[in-house]
PDB file of C-alpha atoms and ligand atoms in Angstrom:
ATOM      1  CA  MET A   1      27.433  -1.592  -5.010  1.00  0.00           C
ATOM      2  CA  SER A   2      27.069  -4.539  -7.339  1.00  0.00           C
ATOM      3  CA  ALA A   3      23.617  -4.895  -8.986  1.00  0.00           C
ATOM      4  CA  ASP A   4      22.925  -8.350  -7.269  1.00  0.00           C
ATOM      5  CA  PHE A   5      24.054  -7.784  -3.704  1.00  0.00           C
ATOM      6  CA  LEU A   6      22.097  -5.933  -1.054  1.00  0.00           C
ATOM      7  CA  PRO A   7      23.253  -5.603   2.633  1.00  0.00           C
ATOM      8  CA  VAL A   8      20.483  -6.797   4.996  1.00  0.00           C
ATOM      9  CA  VAL A   9      20.101  -5.673   8.631  1.00  0.00           C
ATOM     10  CA  ARG A  10      17.771  -7.203  11.038  1.00  0.00           C
ATOM     11  CA  THR A  11      17.790  -5.158  14.190  1.00  0.00           C
ATOM     12  CA  VAL A  12      16.969  -1.468  14.878  1.00  0.00           C
ATOM     13  CA  ALA A  13      20.503  -0.882  16.272  1.00  0.00           C
ATOM     14  CA  GLU A  14      22.010  -2.039  12.870  1.00  0.00           C
ATOM     15  CA  LEU A  15      19.568  -0.062  10.896  1.00  0.00           C
ATOM     16  CA  ARG A  16      20.144   3.206  12.814  1.00  0.00           C
ATOM     17  CA  ALA A  17      23.826   2.819  12.685  1.00  0.00           C
ATOM     18  CA  GLN A  18      23.801   2.503   8.934  1.00  0.00           C
ATOM     19  CA  VAL A  19      21.364   5.547   8.607  1.00  0.00           C
ATOM     20  CA  ARG A  20      23.525   7.523  11.091  1.00  0.00           C
ATOM     21  CA  ALA A  21      26.685   6.763   8.969  1.00  0.00           C
ATOM     22  CA  TRP A  22      24.979   8.085   5.915  1.00  0.00           C
ATOM     23  CA  ARG A  23      23.748  11.172   7.553  1.00  0.00           C
ATOM     24  CA  GLY A  24      27.260  11.711   8.982  1.00  0.00           C
ATOM     25  CA  LYS A  25      28.429  12.054   5.252  1.00  0.00           C
ATOM     26  CA  GLY A  26      25.612  14.470   4.469  1.00  0.00           C
ATOM     27  CA  GLU A  27      23.480  11.887   2.651  1.00  0.00           C
ATOM     28  CA  THR A  28      19.685  12.035   2.609  1.00  0.00           C
ATOM     29  CA  VAL A  29      17.623   8.857   3.169  1.00  0.00           C
ATOM     30  CA  ALA A  30      14.332   7.555   1.713  1.00  0.00           C
ATOM     31  CA  MET A  31      12.430   4.542   2.953  1.00  0.00           C
ATOM     32  CA  THR A  32      10.141   2.228   0.947  1.00  0.00           C
ATOM     33  CA  PRO A  33       8.188  -0.125   3.581  1.00  0.00           C
ATOM     34  CA  THR A  34       7.033  -3.380   1.988  1.00  0.00           C
ATOM     35  CA  MET A  35       5.778  -6.775   2.914  1.00  0.00           C
ATOM     36  CA  GLY A  36       7.874  -8.504   0.335  1.00  0.00           C
ATOM     37  CA  ALA A  37       6.514 -10.563  -2.611  1.00  0.00           C
ATOM     38  CA  LEU A  38       8.006  -7.745  -4.706  1.00  0.00           C
ATOM     39  CA  HIS A  39       6.800  -6.849  -8.163  1.00  0.00           C
ATOM     40  CA  GLU A  40       7.373  -4.101 -10.653  1.00  0.00           C
ATOM     41  CA  GLY A  41       5.162  -1.778  -8.638  1.00  0.00           C
ATOM     42  CA  HIS A  42       7.426  -1.923  -5.577  1.00  0.00           C
ATOM     43  CA  LEU A  43      10.431  -1.414  -7.714  1.00  0.00           C
ATOM     44  CA  SER A  44       8.770   1.771  -9.017  1.00  0.00           C
ATOM     45  CA  LEU A  45       8.499   3.020  -5.566  1.00  0.00           C
ATOM     46  CA  VAL A  46      12.308   2.318  -5.048  1.00  0.00           C
ATOM     47  CA  ARG A  47      13.139   4.155  -8.287  1.00  0.00           C
ATOM     48  CA  LEU A  48      10.953   7.071  -7.278  1.00  0.00           C
ATOM     49  CA  ALA A  49      12.723   7.112  -3.814  1.00  0.00           C
ATOM     50  CA  ARG A  50      16.097   7.220  -5.440  1.00  0.00           C
ATOM     51  CA  THR A  51      15.049  10.544  -7.236  1.00  0.00           C
ATOM     52  CA  ARG A  52      14.168  12.005  -3.787  1.00  0.00           C
ATOM     53  CA  ALA A  53      17.178  10.899  -1.665  1.00  0.00           C
ATOM     54  CA  ARG A  54      20.824   9.807  -2.013  1.00  0.00           C
ATOM     55  CA  ARG A  55      20.205   6.562  -0.124  1.00  0.00           C
ATOM     56  CA  VAL A  56      17.173   4.085  -0.305  1.00  0.00           C
ATOM     57  CA  VAL A  57      16.318   1.541   2.456  1.00  0.00           C
ATOM     58  CA  ALA A  58      13.538  -0.826   1.909  1.00  0.00           C
ATOM     59  CA  SER A  59      11.912  -2.706   4.690  1.00  0.00           C
ATOM     60  CA  LEU A  60      10.373  -6.154   4.444  1.00  0.00           C
ATOM     61  CA  PHE A  61       8.132  -7.369   7.221  1.00  0.00           C
ATOM     62  CA  VAL A  62       4.963  -9.302   6.680  1.00  0.00           C
ATOM     63  CA  ASN A  63       3.050  -7.533   9.459  1.00  0.00           C
ATOM     64  CA  PRO A  64       0.751 -10.047  11.415  1.00  0.00           C
ATOM     65  CA  THR A  65      -1.383  -7.242  12.867  1.00  0.00           C
ATOM     66  CA  GLN A  66      -2.775  -6.088   9.678  1.00  0.00           C
ATOM     67  CA  PHE A  67      -4.244  -9.275   8.716  1.00  0.00           C
ATOM     68  CA  GLY A  68      -7.650 -10.346  10.060  1.00  0.00           C
ATOM     69  CA  PRO A  69      -8.830 -13.888  11.156  1.00  0.00           C
ATOM     70  CA  GLY A  70      -9.196 -16.039   7.978  1.00  0.00           C
ATOM     71  CA  GLU A  71      -7.162 -13.708   5.775  1.00  0.00           C
ATOM     72  CA  ASP A  72      -3.909 -14.760   3.969  1.00  0.00           C
ATOM     73  CA  PHE A  73      -1.281 -14.131   6.610  1.00  0.00           C
ATOM     74  CA  GLU A  74       0.024 -17.720   6.588  1.00  0.00           C
ATOM     75  CA  ARG A  75       0.053 -18.237   2.850  1.00  0.00           C
ATOM     76  CA  TYR A  76       1.267 -14.618   1.992  1.00  0.00           C
ATOM     77  CA  PRO A  77       4.104 -15.218  -0.459  1.00  0.00           C
ATOM     78  CA  ARG A  78       7.612 -14.962   1.200  1.00  0.00           C
ATOM     79  CA  ASN A  79      10.849 -14.982  -0.808  1.00  0.00           C
ATOM     80  CA  GLU A  80      13.407 -12.666   0.870  1.00  0.00           C
ATOM     81  CA  ALA A  81      16.375 -13.801  -1.435  1.00  0.00           C
ATOM     82  CA  GLY A  82      14.351 -13.013  -4.542  1.00  0.00           C
ATOM     83  CA  ASP A  83      13.167  -9.790  -3.161  1.00  0.00           C
ATOM     84  CA  ALA A  84      16.689  -8.690  -2.177  1.00  0.00           C
ATOM     85  CA  ALA A  85      17.912  -9.275  -5.681  1.00  0.00           C
ATOM     86  CA  LEU A  86      15.093  -7.128  -7.223  1.00  0.00           C
ATOM     87  CA  LEU A  87      15.597  -4.445  -4.834  1.00  0.00           C
ATOM     88  CA  ALA A  88      19.371  -4.415  -5.553  1.00  0.00           C
ATOM     89  CA  SER A  89      18.690  -4.288  -9.200  1.00  0.00           C
ATOM     90  CA  ALA A  90      16.317  -1.186  -8.666  1.00  0.00           C
ATOM     91  CA  GLY A  91      19.076   0.627  -6.849  1.00  0.00           C
ATOM     92  CA  CYS A  92      18.149   0.099  -3.237  1.00  0.00           C
ATOM     93  CA  ASP A  93      21.023   0.502  -0.781  1.00  0.00           C
ATOM     94  CA  LEU A  94      19.839  -1.430   2.308  1.00  0.00           C
ATOM     95  CA  LEU A  95      17.259  -4.113   3.150  1.00  0.00           C
ATOM     96  CA  TYR A  96      15.658  -3.835   6.781  1.00  0.00           C
ATOM     97  CA  ALA A  97      14.162  -7.256   7.328  1.00  0.00           C
ATOM     98  CA  PRO A  98      13.453  -7.125  11.071  1.00  0.00           C
ATOM     99  CA  ASP A  99      12.894 -10.094  13.207  1.00  0.00           C
ATOM    100  CA  VAL A 100       9.398  -9.896  14.771  1.00  0.00           C
ATOM    101  CA  SER A 101      10.879  -9.071  18.049  1.00  0.00           C
ATOM    102  CA  GLN A 102      12.166  -5.780  16.741  1.00  0.00           C
ATOM    103  CA  ILE A 103       8.682  -4.700  15.765  1.00  0.00           C
ATOM    104  CA  TYR A 104       6.699  -6.372  18.583  1.00  0.00           C
ATOM    105  CA  PRO A 105       8.843  -6.927  21.605  1.00  0.00           C
ATOM    106  CA  ALA A 106       7.577  -9.083  24.381  1.00  0.00           C
ATOM    107  CA  GLY A 107       4.953  -7.255  26.208  1.00  0.00           C
ATOM    108  CA  PHE A 108       4.155  -4.886  23.347  1.00  0.00           C
ATOM    109  CA  SER A 109       0.912  -3.090  24.265  1.00  0.00           C
ATOM    110  CA  THR A 110       0.759   0.093  22.099  1.00  0.00           C
ATOM    111  CA  LYS A 111      -1.586   0.577  19.239  1.00  0.00           C
ATOM    112  CA  VAL A 112      -1.670   3.544  16.733  1.00  0.00           C
ATOM    113  CA  SER A 113      -5.383   4.084  15.666  1.00  0.00           C
ATOM    114  CA  VAL A 114      -6.196   6.859  13.047  1.00  0.00           C
ATOM    115  CA  SER A 115      -9.919   7.691  13.099  1.00  0.00           C
ATOM    116  CA  GLY A 116     -12.006   9.296  10.241  1.00  0.00           C
ATOM    117  CA  VAL A 117     -10.024   8.380   7.104  1.00  0.00           C
ATOM    118  CA  SER A 118      -9.439   4.861   8.203  1.00  0.00           C
ATOM    119  CA  GLU A 119     -13.008   4.218   9.055  1.00  0.00           C
ATOM    120  CA  PRO A 120     -14.937   3.561   5.751  1.00  0.00           C
ATOM    121  CA  LEU A 121     -14.136   1.194   2.768  1.00  0.00           C
ATOM    122  CA  ASP A 122     -11.315  -1.137   3.840  1.00  0.00           C
ATOM    123  CA  GLY A 123     -11.740   0.121   7.419  1.00  0.00           C
ATOM    124  CA  ALA A 124     -15.217  -1.219   7.439  1.00  0.00           C
ATOM    125  CA  ALA A 125     -14.502  -4.336   5.345  1.00  0.00           C
ATOM    126  CA  ARG A 126     -11.315  -5.275   7.470  1.00  0.00           C
ATOM    127  CA  PRO A 127     -11.736  -4.509  10.992  1.00  0.00           C
ATOM    128  CA  GLY A 128      -8.404  -3.800  12.765  1.00  0.00           C
ATOM    129  CA  HIS A 129      -6.548  -3.688   9.488  1.00  0.00           C
ATOM    130  CA  PHE A 130      -5.690  -0.036   9.469  1.00  0.00           C
ATOM    131  CA  ASP A 131      -4.674  -0.129  13.392  1.00  0.00           C
ATOM    132  CA  GLY A 132      -2.094  -2.855  12.216  1.00  0.00           C
ATOM    133  CA  VAL A 133      -0.949  -0.662   9.310  1.00  0.00           C
ATOM    134  CA  ALA A 134      -0.746   2.653  11.397  1.00  0.00           C
ATOM    135  CA  THR A 135       1.140   0.898  14.191  1.00  0.00           C
ATOM    136  CA  VAL A 136       3.707  -0.837  11.969  1.00  0.00           C
ATOM    137  CA  VAL A 137       4.300   2.160   9.869  1.00  0.00           C
ATOM    138  CA  THR A 138       4.767   4.398  12.743  1.00  0.00           C
ATOM    139  CA  LYS A 139       7.307   1.919  14.155  1.00  0.00           C
ATOM    140  CA  LEU A 140       9.182   1.639  10.762  1.00  0.00           C
ATOM    141  CA  LEU A 141       9.341   5.394  10.251  1.00  0.00           C
ATOM    142  CA  ASN A 142      10.444   5.835  13.799  1.00  0.00           C
ATOM    143  CA  GLN A 143      13.162   3.053  13.561  1.00  0.00           C
ATOM    144  CA  ALA A 144      14.707   4.288  10.297  1.00  0.00           C
ATOM    145  CA  GLN A 145      13.974   8.032  10.654  1.00  0.00           C
ATOM    146  CA  PRO A 146      14.177   8.744   6.759  1.00  0.00           C
ATOM    147  CA  ASP A 147      13.883  12.120   5.285  1.00  0.00           C
ATOM    148  CA  VAL A 148      11.224  10.723   2.931  1.00  0.00           C
ATOM    149  CA  ALA A 149       8.950   7.754   2.634  1.00  0.00           C
ATOM    150  CA  VAL A 150       7.289   6.423  -0.562  1.00  0.00           C
ATOM    151  CA  PHE A 151       4.009   4.544  -0.538  1.00  0.00           C
ATOM    152  CA  GLY A 152       1.887   3.477  -3.526  1.00  0.00           C
ATOM    153  CA  GLU A 153      -1.407   5.163  -4.456  1.00  0.00           C
ATOM    154  CA  LYS A 154      -2.624   1.607  -5.216  1.00  0.00           C
ATOM    155  CA  ASP A 155      -3.528   1.550  -1.439  1.00  0.00           C
ATOM    156  CA  TYR A 156      -4.972   5.022  -1.561  1.00  0.00           C
ATOM    157  CA  GLN A 157      -6.657   4.891   1.856  1.00  0.00           C
ATOM    158  CA  GLN A 158      -3.570   3.588   3.332  1.00  0.00           C
ATOM    159  CA  LEU A 159      -1.617   6.455   1.895  1.00  0.00           C
ATOM    160  CA  GLN A 160      -4.094   8.982   3.182  1.00  0.00           C
ATOM    161  CA  LEU A 161      -4.065   7.405   6.579  1.00  0.00           C
ATOM    162  CA  ILE A 162      -0.247   7.647   6.623  1.00  0.00           C
ATOM    163  CA  ARG A 163      -0.310  11.274   5.689  1.00  0.00           C
ATOM    164  CA  ARG A 164      -2.755  11.981   8.523  1.00  0.00           C
ATOM    165  CA  LEU A 165      -0.736  10.193  11.179  1.00  0.00           C
ATOM    166  CA  VAL A 166       2.406  11.833  10.174  1.00  0.00           C
ATOM    167  CA  LEU A 167       0.885  15.166  10.435  1.00  0.00           C
ATOM    168  CA  ASP A 168      -0.896  14.340  13.680  1.00  0.00           C
ATOM    169  CA  LEU A 169       2.240  12.846  15.322  1.00  0.00           C
ATOM    170  CA  ASP A 170       4.693  15.414  14.008  1.00  0.00           C
ATOM    171  CA  LEU A 171       6.959  12.682  12.413  1.00  0.00           C
ATOM    172  CA  PRO A 172       9.704  14.425  10.640  1.00  0.00           C
ATOM    173  CA  VAL A 173       9.257  12.685   7.373  1.00  0.00           C
ATOM    174  CA  GLU A 174       7.900  13.673   3.968  1.00  0.00           C
ATOM    175  CA  ILE A 175       5.386  11.211   2.680  1.00  0.00           C
ATOM    176  CA  ILE A 176       5.359  10.705  -1.140  1.00  0.00           C
ATOM    177  CA  GLY A 177       2.645   8.921  -3.105  1.00  0.00           C
ATOM    178  CA  ALA A 178       3.728   7.005  -6.115  1.00  0.00           C
ATOM    179  CA  PRO A 179       1.350   6.242  -9.147  1.00  0.00           C
ATOM    180  CA  THR A 180      -0.094   2.745  -9.395  1.00  0.00           C
ATOM    181  CA  ALA A 181       2.061   0.427 -11.732  1.00  0.00           C
ATOM    182  CA  ARG A 182      -0.299  -1.571 -14.029  1.00  0.00           C
ATOM    183  CA  ALA A 183      -0.221  -4.480 -16.298  1.00  0.00           C
ATOM    184  CA  GLU A 184      -0.863  -4.347 -19.975  1.00  0.00           C
ATOM    185  CA  ASP A 185      -4.617  -4.755 -19.566  1.00  0.00           C
ATOM    186  CA  GLY A 186      -4.602  -2.057 -16.720  1.00  0.00           C
ATOM    187  CA  LEU A 187      -4.654  -4.510 -13.784  1.00  0.00           C
ATOM    188  CA  ALA A 188      -3.086  -2.893 -10.852  1.00  0.00           C
ATOM    189  CA  LEU A 189       0.084  -4.774  -9.816  1.00  0.00           C
ATOM    190  CA  SER A 190      -0.386  -6.549  -6.567  1.00  0.00           C
ATOM    191  CA  SER A 191       1.416  -9.438  -4.732  1.00  0.00           C
ATOM    192  CA  ARG A 192      -1.957 -10.952  -4.414  1.00  0.00           C
ATOM    193  CA  ASN A 193      -2.364 -11.223  -8.234  1.00  0.00           C
ATOM    194  CA  ALA A 194      -0.171 -14.288  -7.836  1.00  0.00           C
ATOM    195  CA  TYR A 195      -3.153 -16.270  -6.398  1.00  0.00           C
ATOM    196  CA  LEU A 196      -5.286 -15.832  -9.564  1.00  0.00           C
ATOM    197  CA  THR A 197      -5.870 -18.734 -12.069  1.00  0.00           C
ATOM    198  CA  PRO A 198      -5.574 -17.775 -15.750  1.00  0.00           C
ATOM    199  CA  GLU A 199      -9.371 -17.537 -15.835  1.00  0.00           C
ATOM    200  CA  GLN A 200      -9.576 -15.286 -12.755  1.00  0.00           C
ATOM    201  CA  ARG A 201      -6.703 -13.148 -14.080  1.00  0.00           C
ATOM    202  CA  ILE A 202      -8.915 -12.178 -17.134  1.00  0.00           C
ATOM    203  CA  ILE A 203     -11.758 -11.219 -14.840  1.00  0.00           C
ATOM    204  CA  ALA A 204      -9.459  -9.288 -12.550  1.00  0.00           C
ATOM    205  CA  GLY A 205      -8.233  -7.135 -15.603  1.00  0.00           C
ATOM    206  CA  ARG A 206     -11.714  -5.658 -15.932  1.00  0.00           C
ATOM    207  CA  LEU A 207     -11.839  -3.839 -12.419  1.00  0.00           C
ATOM    208  CA  ASN A 208      -9.655  -0.920 -13.781  1.00  0.00           C
ATOM    209  CA  VAL A 209     -11.929  -0.710 -16.736  1.00  0.00           C
ATOM    210  CA  VAL A 210     -15.039  -0.340 -14.725  1.00  0.00           C
ATOM    211  CA  LEU A 211     -13.323   2.363 -12.553  1.00  0.00           C
ATOM    212  CA  ALA A 212     -12.094   4.128 -15.571  1.00  0.00           C
ATOM    213  CA  ASP A 213     -15.672   4.169 -16.863  1.00  0.00           C
ATOM    214  CA  ALA A 214     -16.967   5.623 -13.510  1.00  0.00           C
ATOM    215  CA  VAL A 215     -14.301   8.523 -13.879  1.00  0.00           C
ATOM    216  CA  VAL A 216     -15.488   9.231 -17.285  1.00  0.00           C
ATOM    217  CA  ARG A 217     -19.183   9.345 -16.133  1.00  0.00           C
ATOM    218  CA  LEU A 218     -18.369  11.604 -13.091  1.00  0.00           C
ATOM    219  CA  LYS A 219     -16.520  13.942 -15.241  1.00  0.00           C
ATOM    220  CA  ALA A 220     -19.440  14.007 -17.623  1.00  0.00           C
ATOM    221  CA  GLY A 221     -21.599  15.179 -14.618  1.00  0.00           C
ATOM    222  CA  ASP A 222     -23.475  11.906 -13.814  1.00  0.00           C
ATOM    223  CA  PRO A 223     -24.556  11.859 -10.161  1.00  0.00           C
ATOM    224  CA  VAL A 224     -22.403   9.961  -7.565  1.00  0.00           C
ATOM    225  CA  ALA A 225     -25.060   7.533  -6.472  1.00  0.00           C
ATOM    226  CA  LYS A 226     -25.879   6.480 -10.091  1.00  0.00           C
ATOM    227  CA  VAL A 227     -22.088   6.135 -10.856  1.00  0.00           C
ATOM    228  CA  GLU A 228     -21.779   3.869  -7.808  1.00  0.00           C
ATOM    229  CA  ALA A 229     -24.755   1.750  -8.529  1.00  0.00           C
ATOM    230  CA  THR A 230     -23.664   1.446 -12.312  1.00  0.00           C
ATOM    231  CA  GLY A 231     -20.010   0.414 -11.264  1.00  0.00           C
ATOM    232  CA  ARG A 232     -21.333  -2.257  -8.801  1.00  0.00           C
ATOM    233  CA  ALA A 233     -23.585  -3.748 -11.547  1.00  0.00           C
ATOM    234  CA  ALA A 234     -20.870  -3.798 -13.950  1.00  0.00           C
ATOM    235  CA  LEU A 235     -18.466  -5.535 -11.630  1.00  0.00           C
ATOM    236  CA  GLU A 236     -21.179  -8.239 -10.906  1.00  0.00           C
ATOM    237  CA  ARG A 237     -21.690  -8.735 -14.788  1.00  0.00           C
ATOM    238  CA  GLN A 238     -17.999  -8.899 -15.267  1.00  0.00           C
ATOM    239  CA  GLY A 239     -17.779 -11.941 -12.929  1.00  0.00           C
ATOM    240  CA  PHE A 240     -16.507 -10.466  -9.594  1.00  0.00           C
ATOM    241  CA  GLU A 241     -18.217 -12.772  -6.858  1.00  0.00           C
ATOM    242  CA  ARG A 242     -18.308 -10.335  -3.910  1.00  0.00           C
ATOM    243  CA  ILE A 243     -17.979  -6.608  -4.000  1.00  0.00           C
ATOM    244  CA  ASP A 244     -16.960  -5.012  -0.639  1.00  0.00           C
ATOM    245  CA  TYR A 245     -17.286  -1.558  -1.985  1.00  0.00           C
ATOM    246  CA  PHE A 246     -17.474   0.555  -5.165  1.00  0.00           C
ATOM    247  CA  GLU A 247     -17.530   4.116  -3.933  1.00  0.00           C
ATOM    248  CA  VAL A 248     -16.795   7.722  -4.881  1.00  0.00           C
ATOM    249  CA  ARG A 249     -15.173   9.684  -2.134  1.00  0.00           C
ATOM    250  CA  ASN A 250     -13.690  13.076  -1.587  1.00  0.00           C
ATOM    251  CA  ALA A 251      -9.849  12.700  -2.336  1.00  0.00           C
ATOM    252  CA  SER A 252      -8.117  13.940   0.774  1.00  0.00           C
ATOM    253  CA  ASP A 253     -10.150  12.579   3.715  1.00  0.00           C
ATOM    254  CA  LEU A 254     -12.227   9.948   1.996  1.00  0.00           C
ATOM    255  CA  SER A 255     -15.451  11.294   3.292  1.00  0.00           C
ATOM    256  CA  HIS A 256     -18.535  10.614   1.105  1.00  0.00           C
ATOM    257  CA  PRO A 257     -19.489  13.635  -1.197  1.00  0.00           C
ATOM    258  CA  GLY A 258     -23.114  12.602  -1.073  1.00  0.00           C
ATOM    259  CA  PRO A 259     -25.324  11.256  -3.851  1.00  0.00           C
ATOM    260  CA  ASP A 260     -25.301  14.390  -6.247  1.00  0.00           C
ATOM    261  CA  ILE A 261     -22.763  15.602  -8.676  1.00  0.00           C
ATOM    262  CA  LEU A 262     -19.211  15.662  -7.481  1.00  0.00           C
ATOM    263  CA  SER A 263     -17.942  19.101  -7.022  1.00  0.00           C
ATOM    264  CA  GLY A 264     -14.350  18.914  -5.821  1.00  0.00           C
ATOM    265  CA  PRO A 265     -11.391  16.432  -6.371  1.00  0.00           C
ATOM    266  CA  GLY A 266     -12.657  12.888  -5.979  1.00  0.00           C
ATOM    267  CA  ARG A 267     -11.410   9.296  -5.866  1.00  0.00           C
ATOM    268  CA  VAL A 268     -13.238   6.177  -7.034  1.00  0.00           C
ATOM    269  CA  LEU A 269     -12.298   3.142  -5.025  1.00  0.00           C
ATOM    270  CA  ALA A 270     -13.350  -0.386  -5.293  1.00  0.00           C
ATOM    271  CA  ALA A 271     -12.492  -3.746  -3.515  1.00  0.00           C
ATOM    272  CA  ALA A 272     -13.958  -6.978  -5.000  1.00  0.00           C
ATOM    273  CA  PHE A 273     -13.270 -10.744  -4.778  1.00  0.00           C
ATOM    274  CA  VAL A 274     -12.376 -12.943  -7.854  1.00  0.00           C
ATOM    275  CA  GLY A 275     -12.638 -16.515  -6.214  1.00  0.00           C
ATOM    276  CA  LYS A 276     -10.952 -16.178  -2.730  1.00  0.00           C
ATOM    277  CA  THR A 277      -8.755 -13.399  -3.968  1.00  0.00           C
ATOM    278  CA  ARG A 278      -9.618  -9.790  -2.855  1.00  0.00           C
ATOM    279  CA  LEU A 279      -8.540  -7.074  -5.263  1.00  0.00           C
ATOM    280  CA  ILE A 280      -8.505  -3.310  -4.637  1.00  0.00           C
ATOM    281  CA  ASP A 281      -7.902  -0.319  -6.921  1.00  0.00           C
ATOM    282  CA  ASN A 282      -8.765   3.340  -7.262  1.00  0.00           C
ATOM    283  CA  MET A 283      -8.660   6.197  -9.655  1.00  0.00           C
ATOM    284  CA  ALA A 284      -8.608  10.023  -9.374  1.00  0.00           C
ATOM    285  CA  VAL A 285     -11.336  12.131 -10.533  1.00  0.00           C
TER     286      VAL A 285
HETATM  287  O1  PAF B 301       1.386  -1.449   1.759  1.00  0.00           O
HETATM  288  C1  PAF B 301       1.983  -2.427   2.320  1.00  0.00           C
HETATM  289  O2  PAF B 301       2.767  -3.143   1.742  1.00  0.00           O
HETATM  290  C2  PAF B 301       1.925  -2.519   3.888  1.00  0.00           C
HETATM  291  O3  PAF B 301       0.760  -2.141   4.154  1.00  0.00           O
HETATM  292  C3  PAF B 301       3.035  -1.672   4.687  1.00  0.00           C
HETATM  293  C4  PAF B 301       2.779  -0.258   4.383  1.00  0.00           C
HETATM  294  C5  PAF B 301       4.326  -2.120   4.266  1.00  0.00           C
HETATM  295  C6  PAF B 301       2.889  -1.948   6.110  1.00  0.00           C
HETATM  296  O4  PAF B 301       2.968  -3.219   6.621  1.00  0.00           O
END
């Protein structure tokens, strides 16, 4: 395939026909679901997918049900042609850019809702968001039926929720988490970074520094409650205007480990606003 051409399909029937043709030749298939506005982080998912399967299909669907009222669904950046060129350059074989009718046909009435892992953090700050994510991801995986699917660790809670739903619903796919791609100052790459003014971009670059400091403190044995309070205060000092959360959680199910010293694998997760832009990031402990 040439580096700048990527076949695009828009219906489940076309998608399945292509996947079936690959399978007929004994080829394995990986999927990387996206909402477009692609950047190096997404391309790193495609490259990782390529190491795990012979063929890679990316999906591009700006999923309305995972945006809350007043969020940025309308202004979310959309550039299918640019995204397709980037995907092709990263070695993607097929773009699935479904019409909305392929995801939410007339009369659509089913919702996938994952309890537990989806409830705290972004689940509390963005009611309904994870039902939208769980529903669309279940549909995309069922439509493409890939052998593996790759999701970024930047959306760590989303990744854990997808692992849970795949296990609970016996979906025959292996979920792979990909490390967060970062800018030179450590800012996690995100489509929403495009909203930041130059001044806001400088503030945004401090979120990862505060998270890294929390990891150091936890490893040194500082109690969880103290690390959380210190992190929140640091974000306020650095110019973040609203902090949705700065919390330490148990890594697998995102339950809270309590206020004392962290004893098992943990994750520090944060969501904070710079201006109107909401940034999230997380790090392993
Ligand atoms: O992470 C994203 O871009 C989206 O939440 C996903 C997984 C593509 C579902 O719409």
